[in-house]
CSV table of C-alpha atoms and ligand atoms in Angstrom, one decimal:
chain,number,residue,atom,x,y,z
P,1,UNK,CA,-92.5,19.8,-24.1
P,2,UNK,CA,-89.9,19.1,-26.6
P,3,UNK,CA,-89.0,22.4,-27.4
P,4,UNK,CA,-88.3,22.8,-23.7
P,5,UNK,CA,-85.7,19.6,-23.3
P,6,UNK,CA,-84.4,20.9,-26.5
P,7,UNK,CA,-83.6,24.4,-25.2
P,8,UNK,CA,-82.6,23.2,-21.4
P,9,UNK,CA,-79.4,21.6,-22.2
P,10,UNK,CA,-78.7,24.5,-24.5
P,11,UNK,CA,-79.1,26.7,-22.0
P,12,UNK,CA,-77.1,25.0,-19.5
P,13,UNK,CA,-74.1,24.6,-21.8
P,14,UNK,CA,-74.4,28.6,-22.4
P,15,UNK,CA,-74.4,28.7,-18.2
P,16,UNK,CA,-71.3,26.1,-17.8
P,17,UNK,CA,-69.4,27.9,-21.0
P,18,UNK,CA,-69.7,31.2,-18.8
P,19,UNK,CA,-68.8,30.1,-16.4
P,20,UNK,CA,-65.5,28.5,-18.0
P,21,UNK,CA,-64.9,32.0,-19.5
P,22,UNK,CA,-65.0,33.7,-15.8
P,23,UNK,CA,-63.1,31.4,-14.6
P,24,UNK,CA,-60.5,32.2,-17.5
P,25,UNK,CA,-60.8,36.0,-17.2
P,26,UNK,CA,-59.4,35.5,-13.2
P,27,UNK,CA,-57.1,33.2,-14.1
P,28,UNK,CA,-56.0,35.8,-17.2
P,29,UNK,CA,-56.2,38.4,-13.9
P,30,UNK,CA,-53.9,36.6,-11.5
P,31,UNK,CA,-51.3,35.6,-14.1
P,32,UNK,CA,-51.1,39.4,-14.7
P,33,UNK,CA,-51.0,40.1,-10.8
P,34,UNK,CA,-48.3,38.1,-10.3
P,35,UNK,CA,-45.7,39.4,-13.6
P,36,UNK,CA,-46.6,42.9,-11.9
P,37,UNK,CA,-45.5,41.6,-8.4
P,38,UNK,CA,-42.5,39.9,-10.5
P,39,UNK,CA,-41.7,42.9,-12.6
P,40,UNK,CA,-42.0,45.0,-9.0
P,41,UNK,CA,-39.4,42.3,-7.4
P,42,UNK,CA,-37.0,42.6,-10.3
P,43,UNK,CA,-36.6,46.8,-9.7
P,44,UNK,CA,-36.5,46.0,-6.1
P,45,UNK,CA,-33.0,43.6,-6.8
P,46,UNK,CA,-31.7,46.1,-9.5
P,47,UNK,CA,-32.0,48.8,-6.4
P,48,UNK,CA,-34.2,50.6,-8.8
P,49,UNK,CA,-36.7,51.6,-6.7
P,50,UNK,CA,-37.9,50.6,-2.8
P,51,UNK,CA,-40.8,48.1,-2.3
P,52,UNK,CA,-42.3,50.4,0.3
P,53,UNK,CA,-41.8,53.8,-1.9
P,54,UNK,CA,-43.4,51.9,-5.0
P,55,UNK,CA,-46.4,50.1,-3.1
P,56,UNK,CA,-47.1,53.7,-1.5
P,57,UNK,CA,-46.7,55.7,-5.1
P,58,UNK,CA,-49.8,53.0,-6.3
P,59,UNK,CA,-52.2,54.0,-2.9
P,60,UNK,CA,-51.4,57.8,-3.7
P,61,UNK,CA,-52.3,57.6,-7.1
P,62,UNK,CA,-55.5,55.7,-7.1
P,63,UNK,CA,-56.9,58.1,-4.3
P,64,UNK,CA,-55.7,61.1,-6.6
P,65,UNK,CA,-57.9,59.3,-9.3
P,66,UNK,CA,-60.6,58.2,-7.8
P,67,UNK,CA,-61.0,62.3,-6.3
P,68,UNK,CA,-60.4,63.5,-10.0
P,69,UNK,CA,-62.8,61.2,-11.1
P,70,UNK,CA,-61.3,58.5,-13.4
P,71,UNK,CA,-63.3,56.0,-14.1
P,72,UNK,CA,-62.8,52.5,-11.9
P,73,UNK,CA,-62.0,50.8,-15.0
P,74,UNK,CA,-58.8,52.8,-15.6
P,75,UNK,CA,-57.8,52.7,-11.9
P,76,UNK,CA,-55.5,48.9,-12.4
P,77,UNK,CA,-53.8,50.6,-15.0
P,78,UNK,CA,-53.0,53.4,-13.3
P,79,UNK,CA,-51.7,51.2,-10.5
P,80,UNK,CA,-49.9,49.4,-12.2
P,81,UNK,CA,-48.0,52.6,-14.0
P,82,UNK,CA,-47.5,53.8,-10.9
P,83,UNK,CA,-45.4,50.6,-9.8
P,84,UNK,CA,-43.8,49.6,-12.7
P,85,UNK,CA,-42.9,53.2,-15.1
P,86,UNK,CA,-39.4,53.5,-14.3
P,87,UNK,CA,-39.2,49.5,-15.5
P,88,UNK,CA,-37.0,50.6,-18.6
P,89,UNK,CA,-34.5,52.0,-16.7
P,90,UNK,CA,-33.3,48.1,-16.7
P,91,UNK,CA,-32.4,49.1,-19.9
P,92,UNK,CA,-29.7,52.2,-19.1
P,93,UNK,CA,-26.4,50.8,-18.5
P,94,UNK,CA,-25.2,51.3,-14.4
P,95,UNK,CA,-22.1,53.7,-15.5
P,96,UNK,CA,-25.3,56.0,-15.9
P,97,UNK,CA,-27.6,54.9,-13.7
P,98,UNK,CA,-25.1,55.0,-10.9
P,99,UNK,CA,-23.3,58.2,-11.8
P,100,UNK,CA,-22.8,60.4,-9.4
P,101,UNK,CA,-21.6,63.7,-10.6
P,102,UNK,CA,-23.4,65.1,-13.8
P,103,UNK,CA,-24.6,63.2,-16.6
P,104,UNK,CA,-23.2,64.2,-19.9
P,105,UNK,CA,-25.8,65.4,-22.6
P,106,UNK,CA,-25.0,61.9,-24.5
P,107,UNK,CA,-25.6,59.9,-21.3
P,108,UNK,CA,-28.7,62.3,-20.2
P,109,UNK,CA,-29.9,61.3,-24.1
P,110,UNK,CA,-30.1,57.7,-23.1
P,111,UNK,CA,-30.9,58.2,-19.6
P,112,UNK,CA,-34.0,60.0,-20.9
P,113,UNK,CA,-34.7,56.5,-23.3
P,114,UNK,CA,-36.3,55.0,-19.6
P,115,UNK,CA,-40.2,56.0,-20.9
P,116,UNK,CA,-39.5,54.7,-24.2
P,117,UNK,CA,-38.2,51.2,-22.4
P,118,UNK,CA,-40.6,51.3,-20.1
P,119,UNK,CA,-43.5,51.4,-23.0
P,120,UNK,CA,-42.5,48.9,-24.7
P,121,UNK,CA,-42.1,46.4,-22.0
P,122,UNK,CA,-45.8,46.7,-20.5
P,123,UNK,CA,-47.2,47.2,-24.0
P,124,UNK,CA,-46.5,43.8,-24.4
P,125,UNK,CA,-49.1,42.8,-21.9
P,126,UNK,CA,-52.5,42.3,-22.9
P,127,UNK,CA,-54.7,44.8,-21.2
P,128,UNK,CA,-51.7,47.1,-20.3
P,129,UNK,CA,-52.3,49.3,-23.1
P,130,UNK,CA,-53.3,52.3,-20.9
P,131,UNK,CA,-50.5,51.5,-17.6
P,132,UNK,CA,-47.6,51.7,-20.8
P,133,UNK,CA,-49.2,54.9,-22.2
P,134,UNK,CA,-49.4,56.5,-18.6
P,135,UNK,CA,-45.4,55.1,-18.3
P,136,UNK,CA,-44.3,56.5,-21.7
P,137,UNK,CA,-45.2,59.8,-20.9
P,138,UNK,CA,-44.3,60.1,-16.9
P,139,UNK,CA,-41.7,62.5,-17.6
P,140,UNK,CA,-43.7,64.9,-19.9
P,141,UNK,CA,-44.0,68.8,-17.9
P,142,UNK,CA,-47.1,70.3,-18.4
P,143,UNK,CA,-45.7,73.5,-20.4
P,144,UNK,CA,-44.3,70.9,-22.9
P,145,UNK,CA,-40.8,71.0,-22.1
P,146,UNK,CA,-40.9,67.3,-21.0
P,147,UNK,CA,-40.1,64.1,-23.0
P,148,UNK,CA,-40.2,61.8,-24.9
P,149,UNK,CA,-43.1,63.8,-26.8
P,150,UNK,CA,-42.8,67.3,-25.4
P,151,UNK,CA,-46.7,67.1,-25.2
P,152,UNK,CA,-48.7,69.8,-23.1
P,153,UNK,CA,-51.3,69.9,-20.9
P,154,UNK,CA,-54.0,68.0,-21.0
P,155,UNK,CA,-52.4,66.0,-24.1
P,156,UNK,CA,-50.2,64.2,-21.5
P,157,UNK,CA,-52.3,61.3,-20.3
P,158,UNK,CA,-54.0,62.0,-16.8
P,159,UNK,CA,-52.3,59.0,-15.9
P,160,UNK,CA,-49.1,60.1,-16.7
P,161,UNK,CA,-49.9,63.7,-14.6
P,162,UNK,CA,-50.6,61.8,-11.9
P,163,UNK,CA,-47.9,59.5,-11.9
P,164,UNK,CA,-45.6,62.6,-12.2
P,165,UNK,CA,-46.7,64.5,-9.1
P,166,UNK,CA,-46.9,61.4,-6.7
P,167,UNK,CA,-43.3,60.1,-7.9
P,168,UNK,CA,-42.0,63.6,-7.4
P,169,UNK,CA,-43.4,64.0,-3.7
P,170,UNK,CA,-42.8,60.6,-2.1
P,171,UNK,CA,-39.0,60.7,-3.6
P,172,UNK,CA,-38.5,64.3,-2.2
P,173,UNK,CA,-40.0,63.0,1.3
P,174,UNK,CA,-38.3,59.8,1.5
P,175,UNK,CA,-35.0,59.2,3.2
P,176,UNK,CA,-32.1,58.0,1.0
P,177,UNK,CA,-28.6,56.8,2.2
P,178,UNK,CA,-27.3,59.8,0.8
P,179,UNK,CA,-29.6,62.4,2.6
P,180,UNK,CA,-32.4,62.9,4.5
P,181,UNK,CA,-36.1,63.7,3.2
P,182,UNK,CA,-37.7,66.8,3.0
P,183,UNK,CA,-40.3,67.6,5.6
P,184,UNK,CA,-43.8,67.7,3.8
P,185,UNK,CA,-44.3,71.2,4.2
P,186,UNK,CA,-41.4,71.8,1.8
P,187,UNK,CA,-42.2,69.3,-0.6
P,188,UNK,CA,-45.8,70.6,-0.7
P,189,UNK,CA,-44.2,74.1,-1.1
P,190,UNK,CA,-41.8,72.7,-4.3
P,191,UNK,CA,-44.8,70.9,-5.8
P,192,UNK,CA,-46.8,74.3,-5.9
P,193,UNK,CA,-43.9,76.0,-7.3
P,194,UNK,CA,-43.9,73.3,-10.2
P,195,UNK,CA,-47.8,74.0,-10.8
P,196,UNK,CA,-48.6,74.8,-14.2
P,197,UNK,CA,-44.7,74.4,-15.6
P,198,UNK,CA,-43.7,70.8,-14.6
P,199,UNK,CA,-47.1,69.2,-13.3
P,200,UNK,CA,-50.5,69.4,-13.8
P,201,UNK,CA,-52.1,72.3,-11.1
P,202,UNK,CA,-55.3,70.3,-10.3
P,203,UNK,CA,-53.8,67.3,-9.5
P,204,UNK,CA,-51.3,68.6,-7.5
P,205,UNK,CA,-54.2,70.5,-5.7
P,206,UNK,CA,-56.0,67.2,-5.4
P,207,UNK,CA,-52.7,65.6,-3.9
P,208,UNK,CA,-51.7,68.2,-1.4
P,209,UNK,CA,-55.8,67.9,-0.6
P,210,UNK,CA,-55.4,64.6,-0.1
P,211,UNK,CA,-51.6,64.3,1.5
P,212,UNK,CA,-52.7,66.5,4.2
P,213,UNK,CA,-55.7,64.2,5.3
P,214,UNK,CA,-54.7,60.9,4.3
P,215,UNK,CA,-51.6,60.5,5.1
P,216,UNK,CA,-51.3,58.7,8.3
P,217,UNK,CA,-54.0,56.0,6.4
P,218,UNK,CA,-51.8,55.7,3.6
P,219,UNK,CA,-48.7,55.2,5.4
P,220,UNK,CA,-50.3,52.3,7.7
P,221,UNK,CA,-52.0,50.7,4.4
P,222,UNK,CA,-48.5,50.5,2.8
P,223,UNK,CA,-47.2,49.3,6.1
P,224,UNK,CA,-44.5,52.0,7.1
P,225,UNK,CA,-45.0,55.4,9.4
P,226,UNK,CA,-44.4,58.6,8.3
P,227,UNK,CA,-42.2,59.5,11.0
P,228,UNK,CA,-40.0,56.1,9.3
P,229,UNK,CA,-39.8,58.4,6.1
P,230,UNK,CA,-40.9,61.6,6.6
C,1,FE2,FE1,-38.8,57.9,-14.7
């Protein structure tokens, strides 16, 4: 008998600590939630990206993943690359960001600093470690021309391929005050064309897969119609 009221409290301060703990880790969860939401806010006010394109890039990419087969685990860090990589473009000064004619190869030099910025932002964030890896290397091509590492194949983070080929499609099929988007047909047809030079064949296979029969669902998730974009 005494060994049991000796153990029973123990045991029940092991339950309550556990419970303190979860209740930390959602806390931990919803603080990060909300600087994403913030971060998201902050590129929507600097007119560096939409609110609708961004929230859409996320629902693409975690179906790509989730058909490619990334684990769950990875699939909030994916999400989060996919709304937040272009973050360290806060850092490029509006001359450049807002130029319209060609960027000179100094000012393409810093404009090509975003990743860089962008990494080390979100590595700052505890559990971010994968969503500022996938960010860093968003703009790497496949065949290795891409930067900032000129890495190739499957040494660019699947993250970062699949960030690269949903960005590149919804910007091509979005309207923009300037022009009007391209129909999907010949987005699909400049995404194939990029296969195995700029982006990663399989997943752009994976996307078109998925583009073609999702994309009314997607659209209504994200709360917009394609006709509104496409
Ligand atoms: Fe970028």
């Amino acid at each position: 008998m005494a060994a049991m009221s000796d153990t029973f409290p123990l045991a029940l301060t092991t339950a309550c600590d556990w419970l303190r703990v979860k209740e930390l880790e959602e806390q931990q969860r919803s603080l990060l939630r909300s600087v994403v939401c913030g971060f998201n806010q902050l590129l929507d006010l600097r007119d560096l990206n939409t609110g609708i394109h961004s929230t859409r890039l996320a629902e693409w990419a975690v179906r790509v993943a989730r058909k490619l087969g990334l684990p769950e685990t990875d699939l909030y860090q994916l999400e989060v690359a996919a709304l937040l990589h272009d973050i360290g473009k806060i850092g490029i000064p509006d001359a450049i960001l807002r130029k319209e004619g060609k960027l000179t190869d100094e000012e393409r030099a810093l404009m090509n600093k975003h990743p860089e910025y962008s990494w080390s932002i979100l590595r700052l964030f505890p559990g971010f470690d994968k969503a500022s890896l996938y960010a860093l290397h968003h703009h790497e091509s496949f065949d290795g021309r891409g930067y900032p590492g000129g890495l190739k194949a499957e040494e660019i983070p699947i993250g970062s391929r699949i960030v690269a080929v949903v960005d590149a499609y919804d910007a091509m099929i979005s309207n923009r005050c300037y022009r009007k988007g391209l129909a999907h047909e010949e987005a699909a047809r400049r995404l194939n064309a990029g296969m195995g030079t700029q982006f990663d064949p399989a997943v752009v296979c994976t996307f078109l897969e998925t583009a073609e029969r999702e994309v009314a669902e997607v659209f209504a998730v994200t709360g917009a119609s394609p006709s509104a974009v496409i």
